[in-house]
Coordinates of C-alpha atoms in Angstrom, one line a residue:
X1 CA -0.7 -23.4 31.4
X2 CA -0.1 -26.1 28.4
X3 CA -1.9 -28.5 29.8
X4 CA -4.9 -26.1 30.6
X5 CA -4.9 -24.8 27.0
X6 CA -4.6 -28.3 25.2
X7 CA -7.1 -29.8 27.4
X8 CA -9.9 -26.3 26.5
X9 CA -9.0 -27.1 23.2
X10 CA -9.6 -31.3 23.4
X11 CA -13.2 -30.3 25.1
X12 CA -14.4 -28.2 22.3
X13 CA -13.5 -30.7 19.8
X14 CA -15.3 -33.3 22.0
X15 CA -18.1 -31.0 22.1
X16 CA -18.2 -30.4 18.1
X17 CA -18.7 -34.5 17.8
X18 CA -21.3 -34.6 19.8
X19 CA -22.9 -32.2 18.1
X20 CA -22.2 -33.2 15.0
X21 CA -23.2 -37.0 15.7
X22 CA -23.9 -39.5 13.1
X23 CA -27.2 -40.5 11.9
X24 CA -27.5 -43.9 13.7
X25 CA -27.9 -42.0 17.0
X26 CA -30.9 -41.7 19.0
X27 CA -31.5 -37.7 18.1
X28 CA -31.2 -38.2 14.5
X29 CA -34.0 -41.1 14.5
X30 CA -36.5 -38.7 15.5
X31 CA -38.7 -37.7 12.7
X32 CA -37.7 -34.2 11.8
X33 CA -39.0 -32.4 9.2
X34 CA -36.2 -31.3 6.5
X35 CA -36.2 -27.8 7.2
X36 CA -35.4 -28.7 10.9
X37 CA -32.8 -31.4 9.9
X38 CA -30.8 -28.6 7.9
X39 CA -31.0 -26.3 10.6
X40 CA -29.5 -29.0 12.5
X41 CA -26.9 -29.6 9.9
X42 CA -26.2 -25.5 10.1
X43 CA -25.8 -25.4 14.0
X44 CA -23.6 -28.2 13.7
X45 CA -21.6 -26.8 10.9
X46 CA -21.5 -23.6 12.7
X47 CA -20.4 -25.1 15.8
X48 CA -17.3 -27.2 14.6
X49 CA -16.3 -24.1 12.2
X50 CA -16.3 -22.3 15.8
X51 CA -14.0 -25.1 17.4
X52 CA -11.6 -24.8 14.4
X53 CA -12.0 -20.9 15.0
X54 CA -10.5 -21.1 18.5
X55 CA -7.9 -23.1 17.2
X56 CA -6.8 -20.9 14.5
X57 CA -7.1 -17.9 16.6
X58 CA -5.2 -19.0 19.3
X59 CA -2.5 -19.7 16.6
X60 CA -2.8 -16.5 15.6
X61 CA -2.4 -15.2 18.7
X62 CA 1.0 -16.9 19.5
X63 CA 2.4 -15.9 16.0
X64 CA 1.3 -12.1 16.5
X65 CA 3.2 -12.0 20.0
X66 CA 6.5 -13.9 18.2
X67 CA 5.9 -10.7 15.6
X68 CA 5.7 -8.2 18.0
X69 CA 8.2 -5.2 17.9
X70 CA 8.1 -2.3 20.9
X71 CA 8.9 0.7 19.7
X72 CA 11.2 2.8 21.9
X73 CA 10.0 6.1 22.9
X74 CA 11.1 9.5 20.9
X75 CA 10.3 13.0 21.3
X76 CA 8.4 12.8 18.7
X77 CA 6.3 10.3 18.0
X78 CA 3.2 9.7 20.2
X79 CA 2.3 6.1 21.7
X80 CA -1.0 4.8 21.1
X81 CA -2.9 1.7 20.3
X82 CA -4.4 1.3 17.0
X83 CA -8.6 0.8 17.0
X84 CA -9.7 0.4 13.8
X85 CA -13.3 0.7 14.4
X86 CA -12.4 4.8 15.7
X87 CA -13.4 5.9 12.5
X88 CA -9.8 7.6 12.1
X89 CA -7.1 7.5 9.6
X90 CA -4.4 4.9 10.3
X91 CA -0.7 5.7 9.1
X92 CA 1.8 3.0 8.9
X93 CA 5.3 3.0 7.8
X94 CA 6.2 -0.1 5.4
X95 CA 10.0 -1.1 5.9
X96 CA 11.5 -3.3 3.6
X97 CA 15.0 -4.7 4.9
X98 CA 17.8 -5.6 2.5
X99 CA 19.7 -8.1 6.0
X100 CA 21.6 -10.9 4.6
X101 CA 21.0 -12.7 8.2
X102 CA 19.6 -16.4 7.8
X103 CA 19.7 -18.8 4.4
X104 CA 16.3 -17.6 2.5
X105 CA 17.9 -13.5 2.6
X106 CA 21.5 -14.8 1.2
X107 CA 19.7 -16.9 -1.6
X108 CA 18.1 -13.8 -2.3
X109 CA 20.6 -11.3 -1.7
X110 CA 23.8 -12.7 -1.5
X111 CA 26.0 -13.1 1.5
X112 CA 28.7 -10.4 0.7
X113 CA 26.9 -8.0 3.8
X114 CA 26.1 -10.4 6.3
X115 CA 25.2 -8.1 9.4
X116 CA 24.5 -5.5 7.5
X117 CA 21.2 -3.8 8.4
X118 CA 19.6 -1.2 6.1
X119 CA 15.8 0.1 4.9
X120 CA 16.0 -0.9 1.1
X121 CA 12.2 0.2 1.0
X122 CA 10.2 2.5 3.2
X123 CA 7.0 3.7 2.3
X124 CA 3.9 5.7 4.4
X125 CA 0.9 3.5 4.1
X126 CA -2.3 5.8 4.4
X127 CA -5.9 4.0 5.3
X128 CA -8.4 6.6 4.8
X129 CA -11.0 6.8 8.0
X130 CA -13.7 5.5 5.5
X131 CA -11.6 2.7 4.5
X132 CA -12.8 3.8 0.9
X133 CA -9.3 4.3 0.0
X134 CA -5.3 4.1 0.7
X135 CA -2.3 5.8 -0.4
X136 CA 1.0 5.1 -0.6
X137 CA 4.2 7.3 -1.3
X138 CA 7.3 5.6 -1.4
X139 CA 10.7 7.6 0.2
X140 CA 13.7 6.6 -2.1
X141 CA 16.7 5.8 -0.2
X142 CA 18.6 7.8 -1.9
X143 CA 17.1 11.0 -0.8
X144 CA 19.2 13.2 1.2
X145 CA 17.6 14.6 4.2
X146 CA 18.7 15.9 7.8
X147 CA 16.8 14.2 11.0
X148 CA 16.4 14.8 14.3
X149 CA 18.4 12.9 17.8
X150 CA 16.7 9.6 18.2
X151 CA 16.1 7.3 21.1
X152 CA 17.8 3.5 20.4
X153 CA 18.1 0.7 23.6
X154 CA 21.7 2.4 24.4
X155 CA 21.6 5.5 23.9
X156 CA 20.6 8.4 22.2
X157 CA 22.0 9.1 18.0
X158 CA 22.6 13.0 17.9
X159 CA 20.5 14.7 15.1
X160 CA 22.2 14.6 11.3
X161 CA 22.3 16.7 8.6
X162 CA 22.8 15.8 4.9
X163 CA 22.4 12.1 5.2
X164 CA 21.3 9.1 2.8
X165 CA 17.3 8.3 4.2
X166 CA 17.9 4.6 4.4
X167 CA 21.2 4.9 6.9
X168 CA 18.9 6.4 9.2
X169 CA 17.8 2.6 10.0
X170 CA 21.0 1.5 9.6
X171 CA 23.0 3.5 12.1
X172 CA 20.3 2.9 14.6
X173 CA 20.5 -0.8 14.1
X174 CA 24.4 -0.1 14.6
X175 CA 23.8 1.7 17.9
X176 CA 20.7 0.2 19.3
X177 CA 21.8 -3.9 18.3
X178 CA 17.6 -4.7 17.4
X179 CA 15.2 -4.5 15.2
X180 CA 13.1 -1.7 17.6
X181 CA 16.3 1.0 17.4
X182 CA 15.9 0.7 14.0
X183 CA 13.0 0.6 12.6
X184 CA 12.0 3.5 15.9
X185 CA 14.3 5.8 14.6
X186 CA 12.8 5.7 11.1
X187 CA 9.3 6.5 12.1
X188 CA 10.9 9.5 14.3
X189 CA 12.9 10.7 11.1
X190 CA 10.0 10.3 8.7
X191 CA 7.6 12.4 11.1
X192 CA 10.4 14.9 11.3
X193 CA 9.8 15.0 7.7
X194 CA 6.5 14.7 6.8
X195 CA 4.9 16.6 9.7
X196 CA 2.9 13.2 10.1
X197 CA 2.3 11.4 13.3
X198 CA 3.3 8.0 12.8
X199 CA 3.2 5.4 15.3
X200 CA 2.8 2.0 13.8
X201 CA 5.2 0.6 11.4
X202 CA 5.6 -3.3 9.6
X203 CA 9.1 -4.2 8.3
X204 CA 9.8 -7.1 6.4
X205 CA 13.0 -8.6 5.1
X206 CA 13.9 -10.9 1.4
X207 CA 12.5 -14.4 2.7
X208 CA 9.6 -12.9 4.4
X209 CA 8.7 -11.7 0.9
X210 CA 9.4 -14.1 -1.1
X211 CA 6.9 -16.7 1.2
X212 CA 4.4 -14.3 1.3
X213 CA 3.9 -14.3 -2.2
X214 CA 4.5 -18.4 -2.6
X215 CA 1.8 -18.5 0.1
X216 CA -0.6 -16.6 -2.6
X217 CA 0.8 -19.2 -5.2
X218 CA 3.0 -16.7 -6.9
X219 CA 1.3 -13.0 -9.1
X220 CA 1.0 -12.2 -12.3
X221 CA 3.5 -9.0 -13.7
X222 CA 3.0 -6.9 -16.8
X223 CA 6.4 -6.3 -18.4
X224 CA 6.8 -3.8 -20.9
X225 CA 9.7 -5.1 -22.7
X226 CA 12.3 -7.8 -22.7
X227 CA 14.8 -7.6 -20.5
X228 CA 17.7 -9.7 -18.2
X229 CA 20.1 -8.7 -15.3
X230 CA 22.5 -11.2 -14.1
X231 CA 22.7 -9.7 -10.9
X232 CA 19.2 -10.5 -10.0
X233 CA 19.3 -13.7 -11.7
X234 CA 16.3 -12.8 -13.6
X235 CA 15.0 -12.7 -17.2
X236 CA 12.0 -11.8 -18.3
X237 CA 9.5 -11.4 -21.8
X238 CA 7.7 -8.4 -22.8
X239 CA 4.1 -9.3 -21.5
X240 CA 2.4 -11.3 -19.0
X241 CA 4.4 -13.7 -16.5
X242 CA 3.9 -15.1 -13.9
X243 CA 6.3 -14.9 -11.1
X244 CA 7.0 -17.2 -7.8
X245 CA 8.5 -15.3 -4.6
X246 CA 11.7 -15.7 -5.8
X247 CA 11.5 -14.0 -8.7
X248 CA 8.7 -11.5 -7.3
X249 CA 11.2 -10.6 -4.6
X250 CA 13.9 -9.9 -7.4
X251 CA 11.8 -8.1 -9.8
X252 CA 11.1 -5.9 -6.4
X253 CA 14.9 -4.8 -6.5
X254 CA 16.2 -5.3 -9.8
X255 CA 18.0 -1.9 -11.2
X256 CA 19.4 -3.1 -14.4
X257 CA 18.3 -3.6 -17.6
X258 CA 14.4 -2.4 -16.8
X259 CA 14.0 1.2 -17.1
X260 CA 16.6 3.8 -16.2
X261 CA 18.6 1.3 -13.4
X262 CA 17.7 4.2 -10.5
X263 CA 16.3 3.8 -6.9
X264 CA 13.9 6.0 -8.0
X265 CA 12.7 3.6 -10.8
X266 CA 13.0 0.3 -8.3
X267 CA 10.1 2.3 -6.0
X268 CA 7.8 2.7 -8.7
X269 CA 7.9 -0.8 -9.4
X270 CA 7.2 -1.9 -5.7
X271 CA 4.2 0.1 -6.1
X272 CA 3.4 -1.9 -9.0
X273 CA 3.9 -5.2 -7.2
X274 CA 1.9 -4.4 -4.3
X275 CA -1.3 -3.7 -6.2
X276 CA -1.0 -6.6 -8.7
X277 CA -0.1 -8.5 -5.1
X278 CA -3.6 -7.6 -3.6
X279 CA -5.0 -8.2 -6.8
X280 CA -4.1 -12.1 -7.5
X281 CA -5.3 -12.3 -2.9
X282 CA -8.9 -10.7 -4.2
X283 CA -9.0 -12.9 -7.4
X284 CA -8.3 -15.8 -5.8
X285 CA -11.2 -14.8 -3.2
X286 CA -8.9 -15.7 -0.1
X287 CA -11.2 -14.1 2.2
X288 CA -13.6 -16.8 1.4
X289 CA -11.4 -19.2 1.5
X290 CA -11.0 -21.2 4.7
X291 CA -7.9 -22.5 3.8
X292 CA -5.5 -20.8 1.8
X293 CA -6.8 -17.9 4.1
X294 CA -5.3 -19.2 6.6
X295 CA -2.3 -20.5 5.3
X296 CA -1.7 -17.0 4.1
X297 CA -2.6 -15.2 7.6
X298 CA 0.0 -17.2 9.8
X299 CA 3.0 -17.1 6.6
X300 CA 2.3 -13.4 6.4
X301 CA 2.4 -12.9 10.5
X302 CA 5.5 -15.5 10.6
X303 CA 7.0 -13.2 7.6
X304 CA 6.4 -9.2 9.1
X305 CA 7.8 -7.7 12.2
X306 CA 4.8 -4.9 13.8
X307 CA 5.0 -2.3 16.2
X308 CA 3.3 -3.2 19.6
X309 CA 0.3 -0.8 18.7
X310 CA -0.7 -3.2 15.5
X311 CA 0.6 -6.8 16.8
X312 CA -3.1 -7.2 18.3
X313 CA -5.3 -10.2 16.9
X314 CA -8.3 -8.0 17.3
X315 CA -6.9 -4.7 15.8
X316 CA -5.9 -6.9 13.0
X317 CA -8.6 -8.7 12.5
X318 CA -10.8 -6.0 13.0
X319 CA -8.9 -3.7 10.0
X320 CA -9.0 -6.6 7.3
X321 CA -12.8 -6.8 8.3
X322 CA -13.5 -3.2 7.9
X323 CA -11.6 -3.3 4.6
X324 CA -13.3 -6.7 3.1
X325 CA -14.9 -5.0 0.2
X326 CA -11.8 -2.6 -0.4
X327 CA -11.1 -2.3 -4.3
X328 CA -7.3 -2.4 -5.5
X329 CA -8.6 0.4 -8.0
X330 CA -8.6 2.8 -5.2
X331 CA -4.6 2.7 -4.1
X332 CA -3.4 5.8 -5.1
X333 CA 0.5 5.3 -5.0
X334 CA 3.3 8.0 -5.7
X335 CA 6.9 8.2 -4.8
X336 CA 8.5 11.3 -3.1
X337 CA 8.8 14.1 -6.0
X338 CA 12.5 14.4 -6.2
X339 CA 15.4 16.4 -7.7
X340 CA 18.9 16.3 -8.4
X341 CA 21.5 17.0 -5.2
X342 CA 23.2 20.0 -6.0
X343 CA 26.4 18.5 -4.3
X344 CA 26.2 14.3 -5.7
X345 CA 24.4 14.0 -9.0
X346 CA 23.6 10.5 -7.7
X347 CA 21.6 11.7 -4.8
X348 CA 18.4 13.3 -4.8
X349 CA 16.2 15.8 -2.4
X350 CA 12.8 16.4 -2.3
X351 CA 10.8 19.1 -4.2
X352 CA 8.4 21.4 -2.9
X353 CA 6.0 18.9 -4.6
X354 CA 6.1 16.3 -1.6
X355 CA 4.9 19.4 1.3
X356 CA 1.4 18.5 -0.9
X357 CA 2.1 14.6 -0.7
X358 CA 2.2 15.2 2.8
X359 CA -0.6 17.8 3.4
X360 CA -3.2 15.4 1.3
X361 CA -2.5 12.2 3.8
X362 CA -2.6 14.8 6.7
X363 CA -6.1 15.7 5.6
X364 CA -7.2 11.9 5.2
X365 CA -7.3 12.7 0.7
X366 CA -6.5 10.7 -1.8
X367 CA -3.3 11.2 -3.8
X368 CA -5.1 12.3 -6.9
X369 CA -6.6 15.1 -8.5
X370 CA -9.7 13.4 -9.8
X371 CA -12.0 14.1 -7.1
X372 CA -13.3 10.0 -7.1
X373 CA -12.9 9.4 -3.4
X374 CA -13.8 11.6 -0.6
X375 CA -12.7 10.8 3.2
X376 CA -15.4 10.3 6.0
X377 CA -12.5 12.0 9.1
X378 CA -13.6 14.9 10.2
X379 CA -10.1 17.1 9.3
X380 CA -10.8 15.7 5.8
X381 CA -14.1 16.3 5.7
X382 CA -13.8 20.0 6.9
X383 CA -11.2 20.8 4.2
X384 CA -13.6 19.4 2.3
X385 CA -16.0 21.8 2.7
X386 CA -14.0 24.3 2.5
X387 CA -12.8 23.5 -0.7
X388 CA -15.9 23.1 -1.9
X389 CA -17.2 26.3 -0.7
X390 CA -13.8 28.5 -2.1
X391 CA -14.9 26.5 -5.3
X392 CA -18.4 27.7 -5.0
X393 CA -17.7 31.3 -4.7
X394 CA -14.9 31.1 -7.3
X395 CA -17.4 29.9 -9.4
X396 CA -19.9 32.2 -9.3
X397 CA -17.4 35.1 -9.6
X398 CA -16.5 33.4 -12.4
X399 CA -20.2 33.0 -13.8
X400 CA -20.9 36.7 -12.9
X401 CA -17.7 38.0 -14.8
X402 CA -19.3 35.5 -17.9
X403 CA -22.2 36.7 -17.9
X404 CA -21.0 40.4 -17.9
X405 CA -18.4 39.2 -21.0
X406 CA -21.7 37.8 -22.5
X407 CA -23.9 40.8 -22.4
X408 CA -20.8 42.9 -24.2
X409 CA -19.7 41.0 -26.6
X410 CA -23.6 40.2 -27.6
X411 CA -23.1 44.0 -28.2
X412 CA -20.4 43.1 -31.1
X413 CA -20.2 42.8 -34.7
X414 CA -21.7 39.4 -36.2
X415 CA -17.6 38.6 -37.3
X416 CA -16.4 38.7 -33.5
X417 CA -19.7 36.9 -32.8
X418 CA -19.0 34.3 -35.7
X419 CA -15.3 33.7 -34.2
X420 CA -16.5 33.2 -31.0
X421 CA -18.4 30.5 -31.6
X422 CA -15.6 29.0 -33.5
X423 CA -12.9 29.2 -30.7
X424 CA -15.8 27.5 -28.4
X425 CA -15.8 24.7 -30.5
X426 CA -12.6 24.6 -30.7
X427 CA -12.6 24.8 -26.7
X428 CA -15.1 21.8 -26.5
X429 CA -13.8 19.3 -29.0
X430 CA -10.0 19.9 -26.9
X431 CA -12.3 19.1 -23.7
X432 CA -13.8 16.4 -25.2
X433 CA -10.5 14.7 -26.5
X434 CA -9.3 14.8 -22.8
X435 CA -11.3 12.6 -21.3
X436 CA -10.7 9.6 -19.2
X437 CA -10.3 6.6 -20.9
X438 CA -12.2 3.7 -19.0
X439 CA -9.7 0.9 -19.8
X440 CA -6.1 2.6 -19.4
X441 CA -7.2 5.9 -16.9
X442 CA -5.3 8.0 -18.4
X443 CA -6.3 11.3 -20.4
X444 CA -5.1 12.1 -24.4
X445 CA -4.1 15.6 -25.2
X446 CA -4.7 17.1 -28.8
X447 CA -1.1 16.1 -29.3
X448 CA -0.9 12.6 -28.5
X449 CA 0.6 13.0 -24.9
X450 CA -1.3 11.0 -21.9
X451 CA -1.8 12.6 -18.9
X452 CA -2.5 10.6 -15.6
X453 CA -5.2 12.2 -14.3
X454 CA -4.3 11.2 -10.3
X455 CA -1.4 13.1 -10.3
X456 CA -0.9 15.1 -13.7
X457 CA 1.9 13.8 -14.9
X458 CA 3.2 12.8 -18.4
X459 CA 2.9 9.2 -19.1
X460 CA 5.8 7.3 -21.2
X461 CA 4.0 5.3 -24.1
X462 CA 6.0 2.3 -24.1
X463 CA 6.6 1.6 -20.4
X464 CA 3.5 3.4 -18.4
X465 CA 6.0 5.2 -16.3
X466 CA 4.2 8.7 -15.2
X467 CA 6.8 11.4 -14.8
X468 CA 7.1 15.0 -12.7
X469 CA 5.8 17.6 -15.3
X470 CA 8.6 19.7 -13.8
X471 CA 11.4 17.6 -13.1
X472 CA 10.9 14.7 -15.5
X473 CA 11.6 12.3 -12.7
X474 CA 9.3 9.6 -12.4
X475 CA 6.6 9.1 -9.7
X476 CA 4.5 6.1 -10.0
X477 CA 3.3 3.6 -12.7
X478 CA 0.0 3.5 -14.7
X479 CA -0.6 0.2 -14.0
X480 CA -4.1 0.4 -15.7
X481 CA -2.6 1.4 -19.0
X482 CA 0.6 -0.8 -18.5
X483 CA -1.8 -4.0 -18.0
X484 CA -4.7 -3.3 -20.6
X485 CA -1.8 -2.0 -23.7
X486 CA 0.4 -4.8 -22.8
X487 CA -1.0 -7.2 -21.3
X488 CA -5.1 -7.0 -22.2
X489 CA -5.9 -7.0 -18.6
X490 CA -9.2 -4.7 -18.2
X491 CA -9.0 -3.3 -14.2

C-alpha cells in the first residue's frame, strides 16, 4: 500500500510539470493571445495547487486517524457522526489535561504527578446551527456534583455523589488505563448535568497548548495590572504583551498574584485566551495563507485528541468552511454560576442560574441577553417565535393598560400633569445613560456602575471581571472593555 500511495503521489506531480512546462516548449511557442496565456497560467496554477492539495490532505488524513479517540458507549450518551453541513447545532466538550507524561508537560507543569491524569479545564463548546455564533461555559473543577455509573474498557465506575467535577476524568483514567475511559466518562457526567446530548469531545494536554499557540507565532494579552507568581514562572506588566506558548500556557493556569487566586478566576481567564487566540489566527488571515495554514492545521491535529465522530477530514474541513467568515465578536463565553459549598468553603455548587446556561445552548441561543444573534435550528427558532409572540401580547396589554393610564390622568390637575412629564424625563435621560457603549460593550448606570449587557452582571473597573449580581462570584471577562481601557484595542 506504500508503494501504491508514493507512486499516485509521484504521478500527479509529474502531471503538474507537464502542465506547468516552461516557455521553450513547443505549446508555449504558439502565438496565444494574452488573455489565453493567463488562462493557461491559471489552469496550471490550479492544477499544481491541486497536486500539493492531495498531498496535504492525505497528511491530514494520517494525522486525524493518529488523533482519533473512540468513545466507549454509556447509557447516556448517543453515538453519532458529526455532519456539519445538517444545519444542526454541534456540542463539543473541550478537555484540558493537567498529565505530567512526556518532557514538554513536565517543563510546563512540573514532574511531582507524573501519572497523574485529571481535567484541569472542561468547557461545553456550543456552534449555533447558523454558524452565526458560539458559546462557551466553562465547568470549574471545583464544583461539587453527583454523576451517574459510567462505562470505562474494564468495567463499569458505580454512580457518585458529592464529588470534585474534575476527578470524574480522573478515576476513569484510573479504572479504564486510556484516554477514551476518561475523557467518556466526562461527556456521560456533563450530560447527566446539563440535560445536553453531548457526543463529541477534544482534549488537549500542556505541550499540545503551548505548540499550538507557537504555531500561531505566539497572542497578544491585555493585563490589567502588574503582577508575578513564581510558581508559574511568569511575570507580567500592566498592558499589552505578547506571549509565546510557554507563557500562554501558564498565564492559562496561573492562580496567584492575578485576581483572587481561585479556579473560578483561572476559567474566566481561559475564556479570555481563547478569543484573543482566534483573534491573532483571523488577524494574521491564516485561512489565506497557504502556509502557515498548514503548519497550523497538522500542529493543531498532532496537539488534540477527538472523539471518533469529529476525527473526520471532511467533517473537519467541512465545519472550518462553514465557519470562514465567523467573527470572534460573537463568542459569548460564561462560566457555571456558582456558590459557596455548605460543607467546604473551598468548593463550590452550581446555582439555579446555570438550569438557564443550559436551557439557552439547548435551544441553539446565545449566552446573552442582548437579542444580537438569532439561531437558524428549528428548536431555536420555534422558541423563538414564541418568545416573540408572549412579547407581543405582553406588549399590547401593556400598551392597552397605557393608554387607559393616559386617558385618566389626562383627566388630572395641570400639577400631576406637570410632574409627570418631569419623572418621564427623568425616565428617558436614565435610558439614555444606559446605553451600549460601542468601544467597551458594556452599559453605564446613573451611578457609575457598568453592566455587561450579555449577561447582566456587574463589571469590576479595574480588571473587566463581570460578576453574578447575586452571588458576586465572577462569570466571564469583558474582554472588549479590558482591551480598549487598557490596552486601546478597538474590537
Amino acid at each position: 500500500m506504500a508503494q501504491r500511495k508514493s507512486k499516485h503521489s509521484s504521478t500527479k506531480l509529474q502531471r503538474a510539470k507537464v502542465l506547468s512546462a516552461p516557455s521553450h516548449t513547443h505549446g508555449y511557442r504558439a502565438p496565444f493571445s494574452w488573455w489565453k496565456a493567463i488562462a493557461v497560467l491559471l489552469v496550471g496554477i490550479l492544477v499544481f495547487a491541486g497536486s500539493i492539495f492531495s498531498t496535504v490532505y492525505a497528511q491530514l488524513v494520517s494525522t486525524v486517524n493518529e488523533a482519533r479517540v473512540d468513545l466507549i458507549a454509556q447509557k447516556n450518551v448517543k453515538q453519532e457522526i458529526v455532519d456539519p453541513n445538517s444545519g444542526k447545532a454541534l456540542n463539543i466538550l473541550l478537555l484540558g489535561t493537567d498529565s505530567r507524561d512526556g518532557a514538554e508537560n513536565q517543563a510546563i507543569g512540573g514532574s511531582n504527578d507524573v501519572g497523574n491524569h485529571q481535567a484541569d479545564t472542561t468547557m461545553v463548546v456550543h456552534i449555533s446551527a447558523n454558524r452565526q455564533f458560539i458559546d462557551i461555559v466553562s465547568i470549574p473543577r471545583d464544583s461539587i456534583v453527583s454523576v451517574p455509573s459510567c462505562e470505562t474498557s474494564n468495567g463499569t465506575i458505580p454512580a457518585q455523589r458529592n464529588i470534585m467535577f474534575n476527578s470524574v476524568f480522573a478515576t476513569a483514567y484510573d479504572r479504564g488505563g486510556n484516554l477514551a475511559s476518561a475523557a467518556s466518562c466526562t461527556v456521560s457526567a456533563v450530560n447527566a448535568l446539563t440535560g445536553l446530548n453531548i457526543s463529541q469531545f477534544i482534549t488537549v494536554d500542556f505541550g499540545g497548548l503551548k505548540n499550538m499557540i507557537d504555531a500561531l507565532g505566539g497572542v497578544d494579552v491585555c493585563i490589567s495590572q502588574d503582577f508575578s507568581d513564581r510558581d508559574a514562572n511568569l511575570t507580567l506588566s500592566r498592558g499589552l504583551n505578547h506571549l509565546n506558548g510557554t507563557d500562554a500556557t501558564q498565564f492559562a493556569r496561573v492562580r496567584h498574584g492575578l485576581g483572587d487566586g481561585s479556579d473560578i478566576m483561572r476559567t474566566v481567564r481561559q475564556q479570555y485566551l481563547i478569543k484573543m487566540l482566534l483573534r491573532e489566527a483571523l488577524k494574521q488571515n491564516i485561512l489565506t495563507n497557504f502556509d502557515k495554514l498548514f503548519q497550523l492545521s497538522t500542529t493543531a491535529l498532532k496537539s488534540l485528541n477527538i472523539s471518533s465522530g469529529l476525527a473526520d477530514t471532511n467533517i473537519l474541513i467541512g465545519l472550518a468552511n462553514s465557519l470562514k467568515s465567523f467573527k470572534v465578536a460573537s463568542i459569548y463565553s460564561q462560566t457555571v454560576p456558582v456558590t459557596t459549598w455548605s460543607q467546604d468553603a473551598n468548593r463550590v455548587v452550581w446555582t439555579s442560574g446555570a438550569d438557564e446556561l443550559w436551557t439557552r445552548i439547548q435551544e441553539d441561543r446565545p449566552l446573552s441577553d442582548d437579542g444580537s444573534e438569532s439561531s437558524s435550528s428549528t428548536s431555536g427558532t420555534t422558541d423563538s417565535s414564541t418568545n416573540t409572540r408572549t412579547q407581543a401580547q405582553q406588549s399590547q396589554s401593556q400598551t392597552q393598560q397605557s393608554q387607559s393610564q393616559s386617558q385618566s390622568q389626562s383627566q388630572q390637575t395641570t400639577t400631576d400633569s406637570s410632574t409627570s412629564s418631569s419623572t418621564s424625563s427623568s425616565t428617558s435621560s436614565t435610558e439614555n445613560a444606559s446605553t451600549v457603549d460601542p468601544n467597551t460593550g458594556l452599559m453605564t448606570q446613573a451611578d457609575g456602575t457598568l453592566i455587561d449587557p450579555k449577561t447582566g452582571g456587574y463589571v469590576d473597573k479595574d480588571s473587566g471581571v463581570i460578576h453574578n449580581p447575586t452571588t458576586g462570584w465572577s462569570i466571564g471577562l469583558a474582554d472588549e472593555y479590558l482591551n480598549y481601557t487598557v490596552c486601546g484595542i478597538k474590537s
